[in-house]
JSON list of C-alpha atoms in Angstrom, two decimals:
[
{"chain": "A", "resi": 57, "resn": "UNK", "atom": "CA", "xyz": [0.01, 0.00, 0.00]},
{"chain": "A", "resi": 58, "resn": "UNK", "atom": "CA", "xyz": [1.23, 3.51, -0.82]},
{"chain": "A", "resi": 59, "resn": "UNK", "atom": "CA", "xyz": [2.27, 5.62, 2.14]},
{"chain": "A", "resi": 60, "resn": "UNK", "atom": "CA", "xyz": [0.19, 8.62, 1.06]},
{"chain": "A", "resi": 61, "resn": "UNK", "atom": "CA", "xyz": [-2.38, 7.53, -1.48]},
{"chain": "A", "resi": 62, "resn": "UNK", "atom": "CA", "xyz": [-3.76, 10.38, -3.51]},
{"chain": "A", "resi": 63, "resn": "UNK", "atom": "CA", "xyz": [-6.89, 8.55, -4.67]},
{"chain": "A", "resi": 64, "resn": "UNK", "atom": "CA", "xyz": [-9.45, 7.07, -2.34]},
{"chain": "A", "resi": 65, "resn": "UNK", "atom": "CA", "xyz": [-12.63, 5.42, -3.55]},
{"chain": "A", "resi": 66, "resn": "UNK", "atom": "CA", "xyz": [-15.45, 5.36, -1.00]},
{"chain": "A", "resi": 67, "resn": "UNK", "atom": "CA", "xyz": [-18.15, 2.71, -1.68]},
{"chain": "A", "resi": 68, "resn": "UNK", "atom": "CA", "xyz": [-21.36, 1.66, 0.07]},
{"chain": "A", "resi": 69, "resn": "UNK", "atom": "CA", "xyz": [-21.08, -1.36, 2.33]},
{"chain": "A", "resi": 70, "resn": "UNK", "atom": "CA", "xyz": [-22.35, -4.59, 0.72]},
{"chain": "A", "resi": 71, "resn": "UNK", "atom": "CA", "xyz": [-22.64, -3.15, -2.79]},
{"chain": "A", "resi": 72, "resn": "UNK", "atom": "CA", "xyz": [-21.69, -4.83, -6.04]},
{"chain": "A", "resi": 73, "resn": "UNK", "atom": "CA", "xyz": [-19.01, -2.22, -6.62]},
{"chain": "A", "resi": 74, "resn": "UNK", "atom": "CA", "xyz": [-17.52, -2.86, -3.16]},
{"chain": "A", "resi": 75, "resn": "UNK", "atom": "CA", "xyz": [-17.35, -6.58, -3.92]},
{"chain": "A", "resi": 76, "resn": "UNK", "atom": "CA", "xyz": [-15.74, -5.90, -7.32]},
{"chain": "A", "resi": 77, "resn": "UNK", "atom": "CA", "xyz": [-13.11, -3.49, -5.97]},
{"chain": "A", "resi": 78, "resn": "UNK", "atom": "CA", "xyz": [-12.34, -5.57, -2.91]},
{"chain": "A", "resi": 79, "resn": "UNK", "atom": "CA", "xyz": [-11.50, -8.54, -5.12]},
{"chain": "A", "resi": 80, "resn": "UNK", "atom": "CA", "xyz": [-8.32, -6.63, -6.12]},
{"chain": "A", "resi": 81, "resn": "UNK", "atom": "CA", "xyz": [-8.66, -7.40, -9.81]},
{"chain": "A", "resi": 82, "resn": "UNK", "atom": "CA", "xyz": [-7.62, -3.85, -10.81]},
{"chain": "A", "resi": 83, "resn": "UNK", "atom": "CA", "xyz": [-3.84, -3.39, -10.70]},
{"chain": "A", "resi": 84, "resn": "UNK", "atom": "CA", "xyz": [-3.87, 0.09, -9.17]},
{"chain": "A", "resi": 85, "resn": "UNK", "atom": "CA", "xyz": [-5.94, -1.16, -6.26]},
{"chain": "A", "resi": 86, "resn": "UNK", "atom": "CA", "xyz": [-3.97, -4.39, -5.81]},
{"chain": "A", "resi": 87, "resn": "UNK", "atom": "CA", "xyz": [-0.72, -2.33, -5.75]},
{"chain": "A", "resi": 88, "resn": "UNK", "atom": "CA", "xyz": [-2.04, 0.14, -3.18]},
{"chain": "A", "resi": 89, "resn": "UNK", "atom": "CA", "xyz": [-1.89, 3.10, -5.54]},
{"chain": "A", "resi": 90, "resn": "UNK", "atom": "CA", "xyz": [-5.63, 3.49, -4.98]},
{"chain": "A", "resi": 91, "resn": "UNK", "atom": "CA", "xyz": [-7.34, 2.80, -1.63]},
{"chain": "A", "resi": 92, "resn": "UNK", "atom": "CA", "xyz": [-10.92, 1.51, -1.36]},
{"chain": "A", "resi": 93, "resn": "UNK", "atom": "CA", "xyz": [-12.84, 2.43, 1.79]},
{"chain": "A", "resi": 94, "resn": "UNK", "atom": "CA", "xyz": [-16.28, 1.25, 2.80]},
{"chain": "A", "resi": 95, "resn": "UNK", "atom": "CA", "xyz": [-18.27, 4.31, 3.87]},
{"chain": "A", "resi": 96, "resn": "UNK", "atom": "CA", "xyz": [-21.15, 4.69, 6.27]},
{"chain": "A", "resi": 97, "resn": "UNK", "atom": "CA", "xyz": [-24.33, 3.55, 4.51]},
{"chain": "A", "resi": 98, "resn": "UNK", "atom": "CA", "xyz": [-28.01, 4.29, 5.25]},
{"chain": "A", "resi": 99, "resn": "UNK", "atom": "CA", "xyz": [-30.78, 1.65, 5.38]},
{"chain": "A", "resi": 100, "resn": "UNK", "atom": "CA", "xyz": [-31.36, 1.92, 1.61]},
{"chain": "A", "resi": 101, "resn": "UNK", "atom": "CA", "xyz": [-27.70, 1.23, 0.78]},
{"chain": "A", "resi": 102, "resn": "UNK", "atom": "CA", "xyz": [-26.67, 4.83, -0.05]},
{"chain": "A", "resi": 103, "resn": "UNK", "atom": "CA", "xyz": [-23.51, 6.45, 1.29]},
{"chain": "A", "resi": 104, "resn": "UNK", "atom": "CA", "xyz": [-24.22, 8.93, 4.02]},
{"chain": "A", "resi": 105, "resn": "UNK", "atom": "CA", "xyz": [-23.12, 12.55, 3.66]},
{"chain": "A", "resi": 106, "resn": "UNK", "atom": "CA", "xyz": [-19.36, 13.08, 3.85]},
{"chain": "A", "resi": 107, "resn": "UNK", "atom": "CA", "xyz": [-17.75, 14.62, 6.92]},
{"chain": "A", "resi": 108, "resn": "UNK", "atom": "CA", "xyz": [-15.27, 16.68, 4.91]},
{"chain": "A", "resi": 109, "resn": "UNK", "atom": "CA", "xyz": [-14.14, 17.52, 1.41]},
{"chain": "A", "resi": 110, "resn": "UNK", "atom": "CA", "xyz": [-14.72, 19.96, -1.41]},
{"chain": "A", "resi": 111, "resn": "UNK", "atom": "CA", "xyz": [-16.99, 18.56, -4.10]},
{"chain": "A", "resi": 112, "resn": "UNK", "atom": "CA", "xyz": [-15.54, 19.56, -7.50]},
{"chain": "A", "resi": 113, "resn": "UNK", "atom": "CA", "xyz": [-17.60, 17.37, -9.86]},
{"chain": "A", "resi": 114, "resn": "UNK", "atom": "CA", "xyz": [-20.70, 15.16, -9.78]},
{"chain": "A", "resi": 115, "resn": "UNK", "atom": "CA", "xyz": [-21.33, 12.61, -12.47]},
{"chain": "A", "resi": 116, "resn": "UNK", "atom": "CA", "xyz": [-24.10, 10.04, -12.95]},
{"chain": "A", "resi": 117, "resn": "UNK", "atom": "CA", "xyz": [-21.89, 6.97, -13.46]},
{"chain": "A", "resi": 118, "resn": "UNK", "atom": "CA", "xyz": [-18.29, 5.74, -13.96]},
{"chain": "A", "resi": 119, "resn": "UNK", "atom": "CA", "xyz": [-18.76, 5.77, -17.75]},
{"chain": "A", "resi": 120, "resn": "UNK", "atom": "CA", "xyz": [-18.84, 9.56, -17.65]},
{"chain": "A", "resi": 121, "resn": "UNK", "atom": "CA", "xyz": [-15.30, 9.59, -16.21]},
{"chain": "A", "resi": 122, "resn": "UNK", "atom": "CA", "xyz": [-13.84, 8.71, -19.59]},
{"chain": "A", "resi": 123, "resn": "UNK", "atom": "CA", "xyz": [-16.18, 11.01, -21.56]},
{"chain": "A", "resi": 124, "resn": "UNK", "atom": "CA", "xyz": [-15.48, 13.90, -19.12]},
{"chain": "A", "resi": 125, "resn": "UNK", "atom": "CA", "xyz": [-11.77, 13.17, -18.57]},
{"chain": "A", "resi": 126, "resn": "UNK", "atom": "CA", "xyz": [-10.72, 16.68, -19.70]},
{"chain": "A", "resi": 127, "resn": "UNK", "atom": "CA", "xyz": [-13.23, 18.36, -17.40]},
{"chain": "A", "resi": 128, "resn": "UNK", "atom": "CA", "xyz": [-12.16, 16.05, -14.56]},
{"chain": "A", "resi": 129, "resn": "UNK", "atom": "CA", "xyz": [-8.55, 17.10, -15.01]},
{"chain": "A", "resi": 130, "resn": "UNK", "atom": "CA", "xyz": [-9.52, 20.77, -15.27]},
{"chain": "A", "resi": 131, "resn": "UNK", "atom": "CA", "xyz": [-11.57, 20.95, -12.09]},
{"chain": "A", "resi": 132, "resn": "UNK", "atom": "CA", "xyz": [-9.11, 18.92, -10.02]},
{"chain": "A", "resi": 133, "resn": "UNK", "atom": "CA", "xyz": [-6.06, 20.72, -11.36]},
{"chain": "A", "resi": 134, "resn": "UNK", "atom": "CA", "xyz": [-7.75, 24.11, -10.93]},
{"chain": "A", "resi": 135, "resn": "UNK", "atom": "CA", "xyz": [-9.02, 23.56, -7.37]},
{"chain": "A", "resi": 136, "resn": "UNK", "atom": "CA", "xyz": [-5.97, 25.25, -5.90]},
{"chain": "A", "resi": 137, "resn": "UNK", "atom": "CA", "xyz": [-4.21, 24.35, -2.73]},
{"chain": "A", "resi": 138, "resn": "UNK", "atom": "CA", "xyz": [-5.74, 23.52, 0.60]},
{"chain": "A", "resi": 139, "resn": "UNK", "atom": "CA", "xyz": [-5.93, 20.83, 3.18]},
{"chain": "A", "resi": 140, "resn": "UNK", "atom": "CA", "xyz": [-9.44, 19.56, 2.45]},
{"chain": "A", "resi": 141, "resn": "UNK", "atom": "CA", "xyz": [-9.66, 16.66, 0.00]},
{"chain": "A", "resi": 142, "resn": "UNK", "atom": "CA", "xyz": [-11.24, 17.13, -3.41]},
{"chain": "A", "resi": 143, "resn": "UNK", "atom": "CA", "xyz": [-14.40, 15.04, -3.90]},
{"chain": "A", "resi": 144, "resn": "UNK", "atom": "CA", "xyz": [-15.79, 13.55, -7.13]},
{"chain": "A", "resi": 145, "resn": "UNK", "atom": "CA", "xyz": [-19.30, 12.17, -6.66]},
{"chain": "A", "resi": 146, "resn": "UNK", "atom": "CA", "xyz": [-20.56, 9.29, -8.75]},
{"chain": "A", "resi": 147, "resn": "UNK", "atom": "CA", "xyz": [-24.34, 8.77, -8.31]},
{"chain": "A", "resi": 148, "resn": "UNK", "atom": "CA", "xyz": [-24.30, 5.06, -9.02]},
{"chain": "A", "resi": 149, "resn": "UNK", "atom": "CA", "xyz": [-22.02, 2.22, -10.08]},
{"chain": "A", "resi": 150, "resn": "UNK", "atom": "CA", "xyz": [-22.07, -1.50, -10.26]},
{"chain": "A", "resi": 151, "resn": "UNK", "atom": "CA", "xyz": [-18.44, -1.68, -11.24]},
{"chain": "A", "resi": 152, "resn": "UNK", "atom": "CA", "xyz": [-15.40, 0.46, -12.01]},
{"chain": "A", "resi": 153, "resn": "UNK", "atom": "CA", "xyz": [-13.27, -0.46, -15.00]},
{"chain": "A", "resi": 154, "resn": "UNK", "atom": "CA", "xyz": [-9.53, 0.07, -15.42]},
{"chain": "A", "resi": 155, "resn": "UNK", "atom": "CA", "xyz": [-10.06, 2.79, -18.06]},
{"chain": "A", "resi": 156, "resn": "UNK", "atom": "CA", "xyz": [-12.36, 4.75, -15.74]},
{"chain": "A", "resi": 157, "resn": "UNK", "atom": "CA", "xyz": [-9.92, 4.38, -12.88]},
{"chain": "A", "resi": 158, "resn": "UNK", "atom": "CA", "xyz": [-7.16, 5.54, -15.20]},
{"chain": "A", "resi": 159, "resn": "UNK", "atom": "CA", "xyz": [-9.05, 8.77, -15.93]},
{"chain": "A", "resi": 160, "resn": "UNK", "atom": "CA", "xyz": [-9.31, 9.34, -12.13]},
{"chain": "A", "resi": 161, "resn": "UNK", "atom": "CA", "xyz": [-5.63, 8.62, -11.55]},
{"chain": "A", "resi": 162, "resn": "UNK", "atom": "CA", "xyz": [-4.58, 10.95, -14.35]},
{"chain": "A", "resi": 163, "resn": "UNK", "atom": "CA", "xyz": [-6.76, 13.77, -12.91]},
{"chain": "A", "resi": 164, "resn": "UNK", "atom": "CA", "xyz": [-5.48, 13.15, -9.34]},
{"chain": "A", "resi": 165, "resn": "UNK", "atom": "CA", "xyz": [-1.93, 13.57, -10.59]},
{"chain": "A", "resi": 166, "resn": "UNK", "atom": "CA", "xyz": [-2.72, 17.21, -11.28]},
{"chain": "A", "resi": 167, "resn": "UNK", "atom": "CA", "xyz": [-3.10, 18.16, -7.61]},
{"chain": "A", "resi": 168, "resn": "UNK", "atom": "CA", "xyz": [-1.21, 17.80, -4.34]},
{"chain": "A", "resi": 169, "resn": "UNK", "atom": "CA", "xyz": [-4.52, 17.33, -2.51]},
{"chain": "A", "resi": 170, "resn": "UNK", "atom": "CA", "xyz": [-6.09, 13.97, -1.85]},
{"chain": "A", "resi": 171, "resn": "UNK", "atom": "CA", "xyz": [-8.93, 13.05, -4.14]},
{"chain": "A", "resi": 172, "resn": "UNK", "atom": "CA", "xyz": [-11.91, 11.07, -2.90]},
{"chain": "A", "resi": 173, "resn": "UNK", "atom": "CA", "xyz": [-14.35, 9.46, -5.26]},
{"chain": "A", "resi": 174, "resn": "UNK", "atom": "CA", "xyz": [-17.68, 8.77, -3.52]},
{"chain": "A", "resi": 175, "resn": "UNK", "atom": "CA", "xyz": [-19.89, 6.19, -5.20]},
{"chain": "A", "resi": 176, "resn": "UNK", "atom": "CA", "xyz": [-23.25, 7.05, -3.64]},
{"chain": "A", "resi": 177, "resn": "UNK", "atom": "CA", "xyz": [-25.13, 3.90, -4.63]},
{"chain": "A", "resi": 178, "resn": "UNK", "atom": "CA", "xyz": [-23.48, 0.68, -5.65]},
{"chain": "A", "resi": 179, "resn": "UNK", "atom": "CA", "xyz": [-26.44, -1.50, -6.67]}
]
């Protein structure tokens, strides 16, 4: 695991996306470059509101990460300095593919701040 991971993916407990990411099939997760955390979840399986962070972008699904890769880099790179993590919200996801994770890693490399990806509902 990396000492200071710059990309954290927060998923709902018991969701399909949690099971997929916990399996370690994606290299960046298996190597520790990306950390997966199970967040507090309400009775309907949705992540509860975050305690901290600056939301910089909200997207409907992981597929939008590739389509909006330039916008993702722009908002993360342009967020400036600070101590609060930058947050990208994904409304729903059943899985996260290597290409989508690659877009996130590329964008996160444009800031010194931690980047948290919150998957609100994981099916």
